[in-house]
Short mmCIF file of C-alpha atoms and ligand atoms in Angstrom, two decimals:
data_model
loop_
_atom_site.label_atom_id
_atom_site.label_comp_id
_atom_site.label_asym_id
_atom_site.label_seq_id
_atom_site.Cartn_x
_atom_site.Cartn_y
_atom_site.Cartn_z
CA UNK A 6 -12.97 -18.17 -34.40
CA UNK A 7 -11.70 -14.65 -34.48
CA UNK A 8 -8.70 -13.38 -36.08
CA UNK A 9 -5.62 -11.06 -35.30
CA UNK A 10 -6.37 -7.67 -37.38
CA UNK A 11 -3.01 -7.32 -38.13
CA UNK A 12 -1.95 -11.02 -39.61
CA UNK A 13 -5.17 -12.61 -39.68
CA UNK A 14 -4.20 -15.65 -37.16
CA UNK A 15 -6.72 -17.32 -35.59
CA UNK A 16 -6.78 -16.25 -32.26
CA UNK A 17 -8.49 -16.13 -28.90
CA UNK A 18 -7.68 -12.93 -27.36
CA UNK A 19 -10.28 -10.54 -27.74
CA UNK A 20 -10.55 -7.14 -26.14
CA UNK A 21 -13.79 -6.07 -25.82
CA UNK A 22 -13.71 -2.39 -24.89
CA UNK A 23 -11.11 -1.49 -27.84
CA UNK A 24 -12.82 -3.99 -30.14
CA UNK A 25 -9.48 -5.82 -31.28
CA UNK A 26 -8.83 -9.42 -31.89
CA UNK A 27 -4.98 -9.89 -31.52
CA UNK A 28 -2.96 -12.84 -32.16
CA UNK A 29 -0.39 -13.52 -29.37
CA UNK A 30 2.74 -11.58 -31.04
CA UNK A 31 0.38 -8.44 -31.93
CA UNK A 32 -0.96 -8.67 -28.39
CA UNK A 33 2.60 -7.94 -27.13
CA UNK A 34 3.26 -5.17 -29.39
CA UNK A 35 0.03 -3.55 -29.08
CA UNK A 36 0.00 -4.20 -25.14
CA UNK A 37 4.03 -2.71 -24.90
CA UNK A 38 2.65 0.43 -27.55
CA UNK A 39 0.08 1.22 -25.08
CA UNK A 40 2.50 1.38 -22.49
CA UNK A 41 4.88 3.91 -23.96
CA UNK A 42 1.75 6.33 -25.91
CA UNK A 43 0.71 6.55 -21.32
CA UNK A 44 4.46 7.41 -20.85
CA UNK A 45 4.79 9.82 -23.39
CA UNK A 46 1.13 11.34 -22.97
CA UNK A 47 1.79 12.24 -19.14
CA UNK A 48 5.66 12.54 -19.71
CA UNK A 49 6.73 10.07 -17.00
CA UNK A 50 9.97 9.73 -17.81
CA UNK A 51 12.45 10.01 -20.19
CA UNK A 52 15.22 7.69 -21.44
CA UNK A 53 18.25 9.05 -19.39
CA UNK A 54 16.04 8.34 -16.17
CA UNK A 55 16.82 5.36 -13.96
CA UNK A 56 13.76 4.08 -12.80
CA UNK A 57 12.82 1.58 -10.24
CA UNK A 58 9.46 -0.90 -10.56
CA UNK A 59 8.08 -1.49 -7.36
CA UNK A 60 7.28 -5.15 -7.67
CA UNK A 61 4.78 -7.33 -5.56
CA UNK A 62 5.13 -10.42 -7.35
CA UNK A 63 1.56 -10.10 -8.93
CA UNK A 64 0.59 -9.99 -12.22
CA UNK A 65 0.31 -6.16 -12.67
CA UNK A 66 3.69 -4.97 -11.76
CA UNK A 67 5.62 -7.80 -13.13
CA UNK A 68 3.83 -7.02 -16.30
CA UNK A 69 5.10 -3.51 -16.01
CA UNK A 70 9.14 -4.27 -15.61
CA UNK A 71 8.55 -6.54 -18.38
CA UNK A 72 7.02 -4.09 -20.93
CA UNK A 73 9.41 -1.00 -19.52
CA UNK A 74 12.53 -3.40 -19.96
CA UNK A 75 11.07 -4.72 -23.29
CA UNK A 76 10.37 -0.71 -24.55
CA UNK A 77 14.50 -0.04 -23.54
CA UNK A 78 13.97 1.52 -20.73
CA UNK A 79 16.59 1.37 -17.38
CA UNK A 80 14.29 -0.56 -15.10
CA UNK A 81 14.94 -2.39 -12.45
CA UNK A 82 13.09 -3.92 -9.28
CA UNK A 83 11.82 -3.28 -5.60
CA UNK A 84 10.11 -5.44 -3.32
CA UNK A 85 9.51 -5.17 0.27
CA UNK A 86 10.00 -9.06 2.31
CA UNK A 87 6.70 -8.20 4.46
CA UNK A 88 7.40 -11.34 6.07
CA UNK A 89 3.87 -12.69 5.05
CA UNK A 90 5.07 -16.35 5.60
CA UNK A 91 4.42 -18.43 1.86
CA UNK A 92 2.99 -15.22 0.64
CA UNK A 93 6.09 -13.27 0.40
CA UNK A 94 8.31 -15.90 -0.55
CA UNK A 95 6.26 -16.78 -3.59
CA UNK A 96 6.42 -12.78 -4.46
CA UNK A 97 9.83 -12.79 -3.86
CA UNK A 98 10.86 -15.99 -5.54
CA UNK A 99 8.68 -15.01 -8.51
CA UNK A 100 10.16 -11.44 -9.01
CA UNK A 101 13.53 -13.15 -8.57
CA UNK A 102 12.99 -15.30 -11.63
CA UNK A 103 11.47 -12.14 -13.56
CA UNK A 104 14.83 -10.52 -12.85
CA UNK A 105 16.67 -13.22 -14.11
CA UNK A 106 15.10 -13.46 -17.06
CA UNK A 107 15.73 -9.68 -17.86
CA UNK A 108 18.97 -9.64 -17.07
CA UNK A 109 17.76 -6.60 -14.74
CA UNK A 110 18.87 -6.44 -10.78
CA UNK A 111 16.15 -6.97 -8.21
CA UNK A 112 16.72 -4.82 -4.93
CA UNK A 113 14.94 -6.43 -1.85
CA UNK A 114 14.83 -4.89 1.65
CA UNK A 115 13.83 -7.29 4.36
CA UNK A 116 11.12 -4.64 6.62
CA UNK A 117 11.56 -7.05 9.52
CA UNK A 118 15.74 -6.93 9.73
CA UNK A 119 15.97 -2.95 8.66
CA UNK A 120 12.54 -1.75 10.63
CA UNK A 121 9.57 -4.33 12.50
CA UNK A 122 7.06 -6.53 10.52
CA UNK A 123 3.69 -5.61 9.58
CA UNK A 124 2.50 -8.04 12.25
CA UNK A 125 4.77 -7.20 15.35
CA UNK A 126 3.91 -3.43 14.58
CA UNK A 127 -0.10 -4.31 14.51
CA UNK A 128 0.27 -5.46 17.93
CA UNK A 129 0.28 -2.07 19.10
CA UNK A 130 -1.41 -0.05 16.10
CA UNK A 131 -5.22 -0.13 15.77
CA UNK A 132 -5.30 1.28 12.41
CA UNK A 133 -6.17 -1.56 9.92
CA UNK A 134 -3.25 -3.54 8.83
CA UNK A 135 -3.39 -2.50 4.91
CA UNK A 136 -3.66 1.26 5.98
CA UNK A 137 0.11 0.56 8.33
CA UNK A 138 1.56 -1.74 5.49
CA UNK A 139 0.70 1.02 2.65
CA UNK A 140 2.17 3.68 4.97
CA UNK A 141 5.53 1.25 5.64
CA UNK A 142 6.00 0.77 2.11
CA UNK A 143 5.18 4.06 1.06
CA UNK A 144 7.89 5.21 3.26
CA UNK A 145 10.49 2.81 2.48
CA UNK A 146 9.90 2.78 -1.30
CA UNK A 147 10.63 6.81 -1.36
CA UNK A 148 14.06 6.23 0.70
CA UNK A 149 15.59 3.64 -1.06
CA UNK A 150 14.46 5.00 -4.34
CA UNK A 151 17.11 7.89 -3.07
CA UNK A 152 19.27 6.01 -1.34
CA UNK A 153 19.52 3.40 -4.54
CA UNK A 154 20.02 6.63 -6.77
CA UNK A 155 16.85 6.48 -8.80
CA UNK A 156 14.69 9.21 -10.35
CA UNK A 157 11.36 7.72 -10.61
CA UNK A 158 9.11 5.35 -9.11
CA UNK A 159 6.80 2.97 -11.37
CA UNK A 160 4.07 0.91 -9.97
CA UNK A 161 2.03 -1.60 -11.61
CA UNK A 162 -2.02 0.18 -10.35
CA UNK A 163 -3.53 -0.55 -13.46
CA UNK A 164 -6.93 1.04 -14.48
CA UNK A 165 -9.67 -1.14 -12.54
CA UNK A 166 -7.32 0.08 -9.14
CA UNK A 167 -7.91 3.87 -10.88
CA UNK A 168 -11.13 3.53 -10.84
CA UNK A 169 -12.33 1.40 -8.21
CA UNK A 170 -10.09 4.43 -6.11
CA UNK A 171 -11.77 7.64 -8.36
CA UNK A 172 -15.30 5.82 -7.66
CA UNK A 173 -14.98 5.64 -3.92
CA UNK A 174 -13.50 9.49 -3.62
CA UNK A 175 -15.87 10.74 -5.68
CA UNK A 176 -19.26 8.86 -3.93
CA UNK A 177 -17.65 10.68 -0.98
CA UNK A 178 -16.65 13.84 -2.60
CA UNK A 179 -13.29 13.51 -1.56
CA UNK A 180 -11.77 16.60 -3.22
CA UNK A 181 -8.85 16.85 -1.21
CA UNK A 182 -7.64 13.11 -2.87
CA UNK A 183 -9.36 13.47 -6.52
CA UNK A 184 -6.97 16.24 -6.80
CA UNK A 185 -4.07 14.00 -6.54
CA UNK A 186 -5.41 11.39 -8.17
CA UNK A 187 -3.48 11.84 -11.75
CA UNK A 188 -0.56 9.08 -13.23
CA UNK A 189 2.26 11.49 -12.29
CA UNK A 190 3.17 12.87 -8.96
CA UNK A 191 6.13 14.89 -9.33
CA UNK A 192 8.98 14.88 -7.04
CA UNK A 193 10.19 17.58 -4.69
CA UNK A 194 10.26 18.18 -0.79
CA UNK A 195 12.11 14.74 -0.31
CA UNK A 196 9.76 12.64 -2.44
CA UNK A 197 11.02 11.04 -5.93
CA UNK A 198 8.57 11.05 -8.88
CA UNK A 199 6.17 8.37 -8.37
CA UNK A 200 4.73 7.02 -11.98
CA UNK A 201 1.88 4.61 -13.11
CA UNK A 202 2.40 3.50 -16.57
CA UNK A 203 -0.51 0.76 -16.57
CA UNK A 204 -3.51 3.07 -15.29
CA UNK A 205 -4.73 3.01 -18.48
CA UNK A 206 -4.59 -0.92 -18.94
CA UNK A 207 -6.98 -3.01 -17.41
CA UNK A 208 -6.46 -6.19 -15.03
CA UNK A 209 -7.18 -9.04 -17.72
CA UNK A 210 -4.90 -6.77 -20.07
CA UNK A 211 -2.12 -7.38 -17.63
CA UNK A 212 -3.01 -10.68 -17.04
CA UNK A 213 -3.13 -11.62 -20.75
CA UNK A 214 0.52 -9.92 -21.09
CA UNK A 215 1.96 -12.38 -18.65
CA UNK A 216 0.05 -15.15 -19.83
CA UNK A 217 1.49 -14.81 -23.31
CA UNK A 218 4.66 -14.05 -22.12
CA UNK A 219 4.76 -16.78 -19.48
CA UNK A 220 6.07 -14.72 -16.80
CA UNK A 221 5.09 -16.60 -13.35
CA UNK A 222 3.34 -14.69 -10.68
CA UNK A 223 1.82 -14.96 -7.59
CA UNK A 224 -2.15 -15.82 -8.62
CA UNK A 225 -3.42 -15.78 -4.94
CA UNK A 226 -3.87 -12.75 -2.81
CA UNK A 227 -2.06 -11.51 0.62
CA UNK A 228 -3.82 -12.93 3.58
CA UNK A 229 -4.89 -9.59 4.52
CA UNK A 230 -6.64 -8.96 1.42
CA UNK A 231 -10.01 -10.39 2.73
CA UNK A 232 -12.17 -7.92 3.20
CA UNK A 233 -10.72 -5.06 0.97
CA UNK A 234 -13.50 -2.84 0.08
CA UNK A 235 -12.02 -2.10 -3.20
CA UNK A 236 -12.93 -5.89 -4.09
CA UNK A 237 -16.52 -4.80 -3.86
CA UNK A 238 -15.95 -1.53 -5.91
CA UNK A 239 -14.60 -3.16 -8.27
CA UNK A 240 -17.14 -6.09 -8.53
CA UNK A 241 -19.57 -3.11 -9.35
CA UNK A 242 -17.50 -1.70 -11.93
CA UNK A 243 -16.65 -5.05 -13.62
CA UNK A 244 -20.97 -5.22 -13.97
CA UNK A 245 -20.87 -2.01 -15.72
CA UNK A 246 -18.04 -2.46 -17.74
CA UNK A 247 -19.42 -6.06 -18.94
CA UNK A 248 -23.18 -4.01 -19.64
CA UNK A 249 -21.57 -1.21 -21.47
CA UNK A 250 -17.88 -1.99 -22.90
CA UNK A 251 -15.39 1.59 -21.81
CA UNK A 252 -17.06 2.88 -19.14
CA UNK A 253 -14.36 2.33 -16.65
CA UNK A 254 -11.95 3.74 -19.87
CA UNK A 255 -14.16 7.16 -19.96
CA UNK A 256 -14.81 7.38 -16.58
CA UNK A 257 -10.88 7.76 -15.89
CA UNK A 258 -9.59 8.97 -19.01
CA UNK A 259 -12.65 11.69 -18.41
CA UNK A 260 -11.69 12.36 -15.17
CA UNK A 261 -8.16 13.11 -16.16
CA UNK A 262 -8.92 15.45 -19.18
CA UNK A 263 -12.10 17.16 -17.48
CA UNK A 264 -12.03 17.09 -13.55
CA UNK A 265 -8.32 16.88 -12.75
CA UNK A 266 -7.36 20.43 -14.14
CA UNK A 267 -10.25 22.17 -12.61
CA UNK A 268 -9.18 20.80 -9.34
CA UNK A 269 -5.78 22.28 -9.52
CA UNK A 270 -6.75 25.52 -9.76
CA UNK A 271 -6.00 27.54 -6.27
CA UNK A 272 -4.51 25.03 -4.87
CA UNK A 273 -1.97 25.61 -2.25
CA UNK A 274 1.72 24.12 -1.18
CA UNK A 275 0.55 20.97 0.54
CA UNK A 276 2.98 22.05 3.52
CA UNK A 277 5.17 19.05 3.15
CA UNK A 278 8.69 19.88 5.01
CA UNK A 279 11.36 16.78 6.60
CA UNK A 280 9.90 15.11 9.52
CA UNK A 281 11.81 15.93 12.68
CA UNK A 282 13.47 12.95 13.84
CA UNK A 283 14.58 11.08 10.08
CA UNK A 284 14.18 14.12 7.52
CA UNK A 285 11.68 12.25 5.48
CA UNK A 286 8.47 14.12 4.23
CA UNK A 287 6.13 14.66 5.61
CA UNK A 288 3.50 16.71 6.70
CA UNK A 289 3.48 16.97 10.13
CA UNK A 290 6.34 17.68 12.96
CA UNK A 291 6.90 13.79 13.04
CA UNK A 292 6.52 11.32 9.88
CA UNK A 293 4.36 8.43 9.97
CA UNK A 294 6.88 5.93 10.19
CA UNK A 295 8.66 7.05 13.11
CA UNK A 296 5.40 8.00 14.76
CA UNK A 297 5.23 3.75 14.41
CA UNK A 298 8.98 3.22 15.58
CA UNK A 299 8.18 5.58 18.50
CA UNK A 300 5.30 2.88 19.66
CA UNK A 301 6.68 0.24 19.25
CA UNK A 302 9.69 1.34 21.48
CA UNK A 303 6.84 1.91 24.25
FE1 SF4 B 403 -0.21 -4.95 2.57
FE2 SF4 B 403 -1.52 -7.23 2.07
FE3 SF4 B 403 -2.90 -5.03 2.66
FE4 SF4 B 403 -1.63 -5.22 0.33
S1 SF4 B 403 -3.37 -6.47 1.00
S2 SF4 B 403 -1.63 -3.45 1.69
S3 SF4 B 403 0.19 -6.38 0.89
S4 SF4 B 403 -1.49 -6.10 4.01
ZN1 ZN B 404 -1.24 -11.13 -35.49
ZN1 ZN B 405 10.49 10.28 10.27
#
């Protein structure tokens, strides 16, 4: 049986790639210290910021509210009623009993009441449904953010979504996304500052916090998952990472330190101005979301 470094407990968590043995209590700590050293490297946020957590119901961003609350930080939640059937009222009920248990509000907008569900507005969009619910939520996270007077956006990607997404861009040489591929987008031109605190914790990490801290969430995927070539990426990685312990660590942390600044280097105002019809951002005449409103009214 291993035991915690720090009090010598008995314990079964183990993480392989930093070589610790933690007892549950130490896991917490260590997990929550981990959080705040990402904050403070990439200066996310301070404490006078209010920030919002946009919450699915899964593991990874519950895990974040809970750490961000836990470090003292002014957190509270955001999810999105998709109007996936069971699906989103697990998430919802699930987030619910997170923000209960906090003490912290939970703000949810209901997309089919305030705009059309992802399903009525697939009818009459080709594009795959997980590229028109990303660009929905995108959208509607940014303007209530705003509306809801808060400075920064947190969301729970954690480092296997980091990765599987810096693998994929750079087998295709994607420069134009590496380059905006960093923990910190800043805001400007109608867009708050959009934050991942977790990109340097893994999946099981997050799943370990929850587990120890008992916070419910929703275990099973959307329905649309299926399919998802990030699952495959990341089956990949997970071999490599299990044959050599901190590749998927270096590969990102690497990325960030080495790659990321040379990419900045002539780069030009993306050309973002307010779309025409709502005065959201965006980079053409006409957002993305209205381009969607305008189909669906024929
Ligand atoms: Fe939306 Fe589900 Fe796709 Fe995620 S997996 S982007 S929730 S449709
Ligand atoms: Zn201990
Ligand atoms: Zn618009």
């Amino acid at each position: 049986m291993r035991r915690c470094i720090k009090c010598k407990t008995p314990t079964g968590i183990f993480i392989p790639h930093h070589k610790l043995s933690l007892c549950k209590e130490h896991y917490v700590e260590w997990y929550q210290q981990r959080v705040e050293t990402t904050i403070r490297k990439f200066r996310m946020f301070t404490r006078d910021d209010r920030i919002l957590v946009a919450v699915s119901g899964g593991k990874d961003s519950l895990a974040l509210w809970h750490a961000l609350v836990s470090l003292g930080y002014e957190a509270d939640g955001f999810i999105i009623d998709l109007g996936f059937g069971q699906f989103s009222e697990d998430s919802i009920h699930v987030s619910q009993k997170l923000a209960s248990s906090l003490g912290r509000p939970l703000h949810v907008m209901d997309l089919n009441k305030e705009f059309y569900s992802i399903n009525e507005i697939k009818k009459k969009d080709r594009r795959p449904i997980c590229s028109i619910c990303g660009t929905v939520k995108r959208y509607f996270i940014n303007l209530y953010a705003k509306k809801l007077g808060y400075q920064v956006v947190a969301t729970g990607h954690n480092l296997d979504d980091e990765v599987a997404v810096l693998l994929v861009n750079t087998l295709s040489w994607n420069v134009e996304y590496l380059r905006r591929q960093y923990p910190v987008l800043k805001e400007g031109n109608g867009f708050v500052r959009k934050i991942k605190p977790l990109c340097k914790t893994t999946e099981m990490e997050n799943r370990t916090y929850v587990e120890v801290n008992e916070i419910e969430f929703v275990e099973y995927r959307c329905p649309y998952s299926k399919g998802a070539t990030s699952i495959e990426y990341k089956k990949f990685i997970e071999d490599l990472e299990n044959t050599s312990p901190g590749t998927k660590l270096r590969f990102y942390s690497e990325f960030l330190r080495k790659v990321y600044p040379l990419l900045q280097k002539g780069v030009e105002d993306q050309g973002v101005k307010p779309c025409k019809v709502c005065g959201e951002p965006t980079s053409g005449e006409v957002c993305a979301v209205c381009l969607i409103k305008q189909k669906m009214s024929g």
